[in-house]
């Protein structure tokens, strides 16, 4: 990717969960969005890598073709950026929504590499020695070995 | 190019997944000298990367981005490492259903291979060796437990999944490779067992071509990936070449080696699609067997299973962007995910593309999609029955979130097109179909190529039809029996020589 494309990629990928929002609101400076995207592109088929690149262009220039505003996504306020992406994810055009989803997944790969963000998500069981909650009606028995979940 | 690395063995096996590793295990035990060649890395005894991104980049072929061709692509997942797809799968074990066995015997003439008692013996042996047991209650966790509750409430025939992971600790991360090596995938079971019995393994060895002389397979050629160098190699096979590169790469290798008739035709898949539910109480998908509970409804053409996802994939699956999505991201312990695997009937083709990668043409039939829609609707109903407060059906053209059980009707009755479904397939078959009659099959009832002597195909490619159940156990058992025949033939060859 060229330098401006890397910048666009960062702008777009950091806009799914913009800073200052409620819930999980990472500091974009702490998340290596572009690194994750590049790893994914390198490991993918040439066609899929091209698709990701196309997705970056499509989403970065979305204000132009969805709002008619002459700017890239960077030129919008954080909440507006997320709104544009949400709109793309709901697009009636199959290619648009699927490419945006592809980028959202790439953004998630980057977000959950950051241990604090992963911890904030409450995905992993609270404490290794406490064990998980059992489904109601299911007898609870702890496994012998720690239930630490994915590290 | 002159080969810079050469080797020789009685049998050269290409690929170390369910088929290749089982073949190597049986042939080595029979006293044959076996060389296993595997394109992917050997991660036995190596800690797999903890991060999902790096783990998938290392172990999943093309990061899961190989898809069917055309305007509505469907991802086709496969492992690319020692152990093949078994090294990233969930360890689900199902025997070949009897109706499928009969169909293969009656319509495809495979009675010689699939004699019922012999098959039973192979299944029992594999189940013993791979420590197959039903998922215990203690390893249900919330994701499996909720499906058990839903099945009980709706009177569905649910049951714990049998898996080859007796020592499973419920870390719910089979996709990244089992950190405790509990799951008996081929990299921790039949590959090392074959090596103990004298087989050799060469990883990062991609076979490009089968060498055929005088109508007989005599070895293979390919390239070794030695870090930054690619080294050409040749491996000679004194008795046989066994191709087990999986349903997408076996036909490519066969075609590149001059076999054409029927090769790559009859591609079939057993695709899945998932439904997510949100609960007010914690579910904690991160604990429990990755896939520990199922509702098999083969008579309706599908099977429902739990499927725990890593947080990256779960988060991407939740709807929207911005505030709504961000709120959901701090409560990832509240979600359950289950999937529907549908026995699609469509037939497709696999051919080499310009880059040498497989080009898969495959279009599901309307009936396939109708069954998928029915299965997804039932999953939504089950989620509500288990107490979900929101359900995400994952279908285009419908509300992203259902918050009342009555809305399941929308899913059941919607008029959907192929573009509205998110399908993904990891059970792939049929591209080197077995048929006793040369006019209809690539291999015969002993899995010998009809057109080239001493060439065998022993992987999912030989399956004539979609099973409608998880296939690895059937692949292993069918290959087990064929490998026993090959060993017997090779013994006879040796005696004659
Ligand atoms: C994510 C996932 C989950 C799954 N879960 C289950 C489950 O729980 N239960 C179940 O029954 N099934 C499951 N499956 C399916 C099952 O794993 C496969 O059907 C089975 O492993 C196929 O066996 P195979 O021998 O045909 O191919 P594979 O197991 O895919 O092995 C083929 C091997 O050949 C190698 N290879 C390919 N081309 C070459 C070449 N040119 N030279 C050298 N080597 C080559 C590949 O790298 C690979 O290692 C799952 C699959 C996936 C991907
Ligand atoms: S659920 Fe976890 S411990 Fe169990 S087999 Fe899978 S990865 Fe291993």
PDB file of C-alpha atoms in Angstrom, chain A residues 13 15-26 35-37 39-41 43-49 79 81-83 85-87 89-90 92-95 97-98 101-102 104-115 117-118 120-126 131-143 145-151, chain B residues 50-54 56-58 60-67 71-73 136-142 144-146 148-149 153 168-173 176 281-287 308-334 354-355 357 396-397 400 418-422:
ATOM      1  CA  UNK A  13     -10.376   1.129  10.509  1.00  0.00           C
ATOM      2  CA  UNK A  15     -13.597   4.788  12.769  1.00  0.00           C
ATOM      3  CA  UNK A  16     -15.609   1.650  13.491  1.00  0.00           C
ATOM      4  CA  UNK A  17     -15.012   2.254  17.220  1.00  0.00           C
ATOM      5  CA  UNK A  18     -14.037   5.920  17.439  1.00  0.00           C
ATOM      6  CA  UNK A  19     -12.411   7.374  20.545  1.00  0.00           C
ATOM      7  CA  UNK A  20     -14.672   9.162  22.952  1.00  0.00           C
ATOM      8  CA  UNK A  21     -17.594   6.907  22.167  1.00  0.00           C
ATOM      9  CA  UNK A  22     -19.384   4.755  24.731  1.00  0.00           C
ATOM     10  CA  UNK A  23     -18.275   1.192  25.457  1.00  0.00           C
ATOM     11  CA  UNK A  24     -15.039   0.080  23.852  1.00  0.00           C
ATOM     12  CA  UNK A  25     -13.376   3.301  22.711  1.00  0.00           C
ATOM     13  CA  UNK A  26      -9.710   2.700  22.031  1.00  0.00           C
ATOM     14  CA  UNK A  35      -0.070  -3.613  10.589  1.00  0.00           C
ATOM     15  CA  UNK A  36      -3.022  -5.970  11.013  1.00  0.00           C
ATOM     16  CA  UNK A  37      -4.348  -5.122   7.569  1.00  0.00           C
ATOM     17  CA  UNK A  39      -0.599  -9.100   7.701  1.00  0.00           C
ATOM     18  CA  UNK A  40      -4.016 -10.077   6.453  1.00  0.00           C
ATOM     19  CA  UNK A  41      -3.288  -8.880   2.917  1.00  0.00           C
ATOM     20  CA  UNK A  43      -1.606 -13.975   3.883  1.00  0.00           C
ATOM     21  CA  UNK A  44      -4.616 -13.686   1.545  1.00  0.00           C
ATOM     22  CA  UNK A  45      -5.096 -14.568  -2.106  1.00  0.00           C
ATOM     23  CA  UNK A  46      -4.096 -11.756  -4.498  1.00  0.00           C
ATOM     24  CA  UNK A  47      -7.773 -11.209  -5.280  1.00  0.00           C
ATOM     25  CA  UNK A  48      -8.730 -10.867  -1.607  1.00  0.00           C
ATOM     26  CA  UNK A  49      -5.784  -8.531  -0.985  1.00  0.00           C
ATOM     27  CA  UNK A  79     -19.308  10.043  15.161  1.00  0.00           C
ATOM     28  CA  UNK A  81     -17.303   8.609  10.347  1.00  0.00           C
ATOM     29  CA  UNK A  82     -18.843   5.723  12.254  1.00  0.00           C
ATOM     30  CA  UNK A  83     -22.263   6.641  10.878  1.00  0.00           C
ATOM     31  CA  UNK A  85     -19.423   3.071   7.966  1.00  0.00           C
ATOM     32  CA  UNK A  86     -22.658   1.841   9.547  1.00  0.00           C
ATOM     33  CA  UNK A  87     -24.448   2.997   6.419  1.00  0.00           C
ATOM     34  CA  UNK A  89     -22.512  -2.021   6.275  1.00  0.00           C
ATOM     35  CA  UNK A  90     -26.249  -1.782   5.608  1.00  0.00           C
ATOM     36  CA  UNK A  92     -28.258  -2.511  -0.507  1.00  0.00           C
ATOM     37  CA  UNK A  93     -25.263  -3.120  -2.759  1.00  0.00           C
ATOM     38  CA  UNK A  94     -23.800  -6.497  -1.919  1.00  0.00           C
ATOM     39  CA  UNK A  95     -20.229  -5.565  -2.796  1.00  0.00           C
ATOM     40  CA  UNK A  97     -21.581  -4.095   2.459  1.00  0.00           C
ATOM     41  CA  UNK A  98     -19.326  -7.133   2.097  1.00  0.00           C
ATOM     42  CA  UNK A 101     -17.533  -6.029   6.617  1.00  0.00           C
ATOM     43  CA  UNK A 102     -14.155  -7.298   5.431  1.00  0.00           C
ATOM     44  CA  UNK A 104     -14.511  -4.342  10.029  1.00  0.00           C
ATOM     45  CA  UNK A 105     -13.095  -7.819  10.572  1.00  0.00           C
ATOM     46  CA  UNK A 106      -9.591  -6.523   9.861  1.00  0.00           C
ATOM     47  CA  UNK A 107     -10.186  -3.745  12.403  1.00  0.00           C
ATOM     48  CA  UNK A 108     -11.278  -6.350  14.975  1.00  0.00           C
ATOM     49  CA  UNK A 109      -8.073  -8.317  14.404  1.00  0.00           C
ATOM     50  CA  UNK A 110      -6.171  -5.163  15.332  1.00  0.00           C
ATOM     51  CA  UNK A 111      -8.370  -4.126  18.268  1.00  0.00           C
ATOM     52  CA  UNK A 112      -8.264  -7.413  20.137  1.00  0.00           C
ATOM     53  CA  UNK A 113      -4.500  -7.711  19.913  1.00  0.00           C
ATOM     54  CA  UNK A 114      -4.354  -4.988  22.538  1.00  0.00           C
ATOM     55  CA  UNK A 115      -4.574  -6.795  25.911  1.00  0.00           C
ATOM     56  CA  UNK A 117      -9.094  -3.846  24.990  1.00  0.00           C
ATOM     57  CA  UNK A 118      -9.506  -7.570  25.121  1.00  0.00           C
ATOM     58  CA  UNK A 120     -12.447  -4.592  28.566  1.00  0.00           C
ATOM     59  CA  UNK A 121     -14.498  -6.744  26.211  1.00  0.00           C
ATOM     60  CA  UNK A 122     -15.101  -9.315  29.005  1.00  0.00           C
ATOM     61  CA  UNK A 123     -14.707 -12.048  26.431  1.00  0.00           C
ATOM     62  CA  UNK A 124     -12.452 -14.196  28.611  1.00  0.00           C
ATOM     63  CA  UNK A 125     -13.705 -15.821  31.806  1.00  0.00           C
ATOM     64  CA  UNK A 126     -13.156 -13.460  34.735  1.00  0.00           C
ATOM     65  CA  UNK A 131     -14.499 -20.863  36.428  1.00  0.00           C
ATOM     66  CA  UNK A 132     -17.210 -19.808  34.055  1.00  0.00           C
ATOM     67  CA  UNK A 133     -20.891 -19.545  34.787  1.00  0.00           C
ATOM     68  CA  UNK A 134     -22.785 -22.655  33.839  1.00  0.00           C
ATOM     69  CA  UNK A 135     -25.923 -22.412  31.768  1.00  0.00           C
ATOM     70  CA  UNK A 136     -29.002 -22.555  33.947  1.00  0.00           C
ATOM     71  CA  UNK A 137     -30.205 -26.094  34.344  1.00  0.00           C
ATOM     72  CA  UNK A 138     -26.706 -27.403  33.664  1.00  0.00           C
ATOM     73  CA  UNK A 139     -24.873 -28.745  36.668  1.00  0.00           C
ATOM     74  CA  UNK A 140     -21.715 -26.777  37.291  1.00  0.00           C
ATOM     75  CA  UNK A 141     -18.494 -28.702  37.606  1.00  0.00           C
ATOM     76  CA  UNK A 142     -15.150 -27.070  37.131  1.00  0.00           C
ATOM     77  CA  UNK A 143     -12.608 -28.605  34.811  1.00  0.00           C
ATOM     78  CA  UNK A 145      -7.170 -27.646  34.635  1.00  0.00           C
ATOM     79  CA  UNK A 146      -7.434 -23.847  34.650  1.00  0.00           C
ATOM     80  CA  UNK A 147     -10.194 -22.412  32.506  1.00  0.00           C
ATOM     81  CA  UNK A 148      -8.137 -19.494  31.360  1.00  0.00           C
ATOM     82  CA  UNK A 149      -9.644 -19.321  27.881  1.00  0.00           C
ATOM     83  CA  UNK A 150      -7.702 -17.904  25.020  1.00  0.00           C
ATOM     84  CA  UNK A 151      -4.783 -15.854  26.273  1.00  0.00           C
TER      85      UNK A 151
ATOM     86  CA  UNK B  50      -1.300 -16.594  20.642  1.00  0.00           C
ATOM     87  CA  UNK B  51      -2.766 -13.871  18.474  1.00  0.00           C
ATOM     88  CA  UNK B  52      -5.513 -15.020  16.155  1.00  0.00           C
ATOM     89  CA  UNK B  53      -4.226 -12.896  13.291  1.00  0.00           C
ATOM     90  CA  UNK B  54      -0.779 -14.491  13.268  1.00  0.00           C
ATOM     91  CA  UNK B  56      -4.496 -17.860  11.014  1.00  0.00           C
ATOM     92  CA  UNK B  57      -1.860 -16.335   8.744  1.00  0.00           C
ATOM     93  CA  UNK B  58       0.404 -19.268   9.571  1.00  0.00           C
ATOM     94  CA  UNK B  60      -5.090 -21.327   7.393  1.00  0.00           C
ATOM     95  CA  UNK B  61      -4.616 -21.495   3.667  1.00  0.00           C
ATOM     96  CA  UNK B  62      -4.760 -17.991   2.218  1.00  0.00           C
ATOM     97  CA  UNK B  63      -6.164 -16.707   5.504  1.00  0.00           C
ATOM     98  CA  UNK B  64      -9.475 -18.283   4.565  1.00  0.00           C
ATOM     99  CA  UNK B  65      -9.794 -15.994   1.554  1.00  0.00           C
ATOM    100  CA  UNK B  66     -10.067 -18.724  -1.081  1.00  0.00           C
ATOM    101  CA  UNK B  67     -13.660 -18.455  -2.229  1.00  0.00           C
ATOM    102  CA  UNK B  71     -20.369 -12.390  -7.947  1.00  0.00           C
ATOM    103  CA  UNK B  72     -21.368 -13.954  -4.597  1.00  0.00           C
ATOM    104  CA  UNK B  73     -18.256 -15.664  -3.270  1.00  0.00           C
ATOM    105  CA  UNK B 136     -19.053 -34.069  29.087  1.00  0.00           C
ATOM    106  CA  UNK B 137     -21.438 -31.716  30.854  1.00  0.00           C
ATOM    107  CA  UNK B 138     -18.533 -30.121  32.664  1.00  0.00           C
ATOM    108  CA  UNK B 139     -17.273 -28.820  29.308  1.00  0.00           C
ATOM    109  CA  UNK B 140     -20.551 -27.390  28.064  1.00  0.00           C
ATOM    110  CA  UNK B 141     -20.017 -23.880  29.355  1.00  0.00           C
ATOM    111  CA  UNK B 142     -22.692 -21.359  28.410  1.00  0.00           C
ATOM    112  CA  UNK B 144     -23.212 -25.406  24.510  1.00  0.00           C
ATOM    113  CA  UNK B 145     -25.396 -25.344  27.612  1.00  0.00           C
ATOM    114  CA  UNK B 146     -27.807 -22.822  26.125  1.00  0.00           C
ATOM    115  CA  UNK B 148     -28.986 -27.968  25.254  1.00  0.00           C
ATOM    116  CA  UNK B 149     -31.636 -25.923  27.071  1.00  0.00           C
ATOM    117  CA  UNK B 153     -37.568 -26.794  25.550  1.00  0.00           C
ATOM    118  CA  UNK B 168     -10.207 -31.220  26.338  1.00  0.00           C
ATOM    119  CA  UNK B 169     -10.047 -28.418  28.877  1.00  0.00           C
ATOM    120  CA  UNK B 170     -12.733 -26.333  27.250  1.00  0.00           C
ATOM    121  CA  UNK B 171     -10.486 -23.544  26.083  1.00  0.00           C
ATOM    122  CA  UNK B 172     -12.754 -22.910  23.097  1.00  0.00           C
ATOM    123  CA  UNK B 173      -9.963 -22.119  20.685  1.00  0.00           C
ATOM    124  CA  UNK B 176      -6.035 -21.647  16.597  1.00  0.00           C
ATOM    125  CA  UNK B 281     -26.786 -13.149  31.812  1.00  0.00           C
ATOM    126  CA  UNK B 282     -23.178 -14.135  31.008  1.00  0.00           C
ATOM    127  CA  UNK B 283     -22.689 -16.938  28.497  1.00  0.00           C
ATOM    128  CA  UNK B 284     -18.871 -16.805  28.332  1.00  0.00           C
ATOM    129  CA  UNK B 285     -18.288 -18.381  24.965  1.00  0.00           C
ATOM    130  CA  UNK B 286     -14.576 -18.497  25.815  1.00  0.00           C
ATOM    131  CA  UNK B 287     -15.145 -21.450  28.084  1.00  0.00           C
ATOM    132  CA  UNK B 308     -17.597 -20.631  19.804  1.00  0.00           C
ATOM    133  CA  UNK B 309     -15.757 -17.853  18.029  1.00  0.00           C
ATOM    134  CA  UNK B 310     -12.640 -15.923  19.014  1.00  0.00           C
ATOM    135  CA  UNK B 311     -13.447 -12.343  20.113  1.00  0.00           C
ATOM    136  CA  UNK B 312     -12.230 -10.820  16.849  1.00  0.00           C
ATOM    137  CA  UNK B 313     -14.739 -12.810  14.821  1.00  0.00           C
ATOM    138  CA  UNK B 314     -17.558 -12.446  17.324  1.00  0.00           C
ATOM    139  CA  UNK B 315     -17.093  -8.668  17.402  1.00  0.00           C
ATOM    140  CA  UNK B 316     -17.132  -8.412  13.607  1.00  0.00           C
ATOM    141  CA  UNK B 317     -20.331 -10.443  13.573  1.00  0.00           C
ATOM    142  CA  UNK B 318     -22.208  -7.952  15.797  1.00  0.00           C
ATOM    143  CA  UNK B 319     -24.125  -5.356  13.823  1.00  0.00           C
ATOM    144  CA  UNK B 320     -23.268  -1.761  13.101  1.00  0.00           C
ATOM    145  CA  UNK B 321     -20.409   0.634  13.757  1.00  0.00           C
ATOM    146  CA  UNK B 322     -19.953   3.428  16.265  1.00  0.00           C
ATOM    147  CA  UNK B 323     -21.767   3.832  19.584  1.00  0.00           C
ATOM    148  CA  UNK B 324     -24.210   0.951  19.187  1.00  0.00           C
ATOM    149  CA  UNK B 325     -21.432  -1.458  18.261  1.00  0.00           C
ATOM    150  CA  UNK B 326     -19.022  -0.125  20.867  1.00  0.00           C
ATOM    151  CA  UNK B 327     -21.520  -0.745  23.646  1.00  0.00           C
ATOM    152  CA  UNK B 328     -21.771  -4.333  22.565  1.00  0.00           C
ATOM    153  CA  UNK B 329     -17.996  -4.747  22.508  1.00  0.00           C
ATOM    154  CA  UNK B 330     -17.663  -4.439  26.281  1.00  0.00           C
ATOM    155  CA  UNK B 331     -20.065  -7.313  26.910  1.00  0.00           C
ATOM    156  CA  UNK B 332     -18.740 -10.038  24.655  1.00  0.00           C
ATOM    157  CA  UNK B 333     -19.425 -12.501  27.466  1.00  0.00           C
ATOM    158  CA  UNK B 334     -23.165 -12.164  26.805  1.00  0.00           C
ATOM    159  CA  UNK B 354      -3.953 -18.525 -14.131  1.00  0.00           C
ATOM    160  CA  UNK B 355      -1.949 -18.359 -10.899  1.00  0.00           C
ATOM    161  CA  UNK B 357      -4.770 -21.587  -7.538  1.00  0.00           C
ATOM    162  CA  UNK B 396     -29.429  -9.511   4.293  1.00  0.00           C
ATOM    163  CA  UNK B 397     -32.806  -8.004   3.557  1.00  0.00           C
ATOM    164  CA  UNK B 400     -30.214  -7.037  11.759  1.00  0.00           C
ATOM    165  CA  UNK B 418     -28.176 -15.912  -2.618  1.00  0.00           C
ATOM    166  CA  UNK B 419     -26.746 -12.472  -1.817  1.00  0.00           C
ATOM    167  CA  UNK B 420     -28.626 -12.371   1.463  1.00  0.00           C
ATOM    168  CA  UNK B 421     -26.800 -15.384   2.920  1.00  0.00           C
ATOM    169  CA  UNK B 422     -23.407 -15.472   4.603  1.00  0.00           C
TER     170      UNK B 422
END
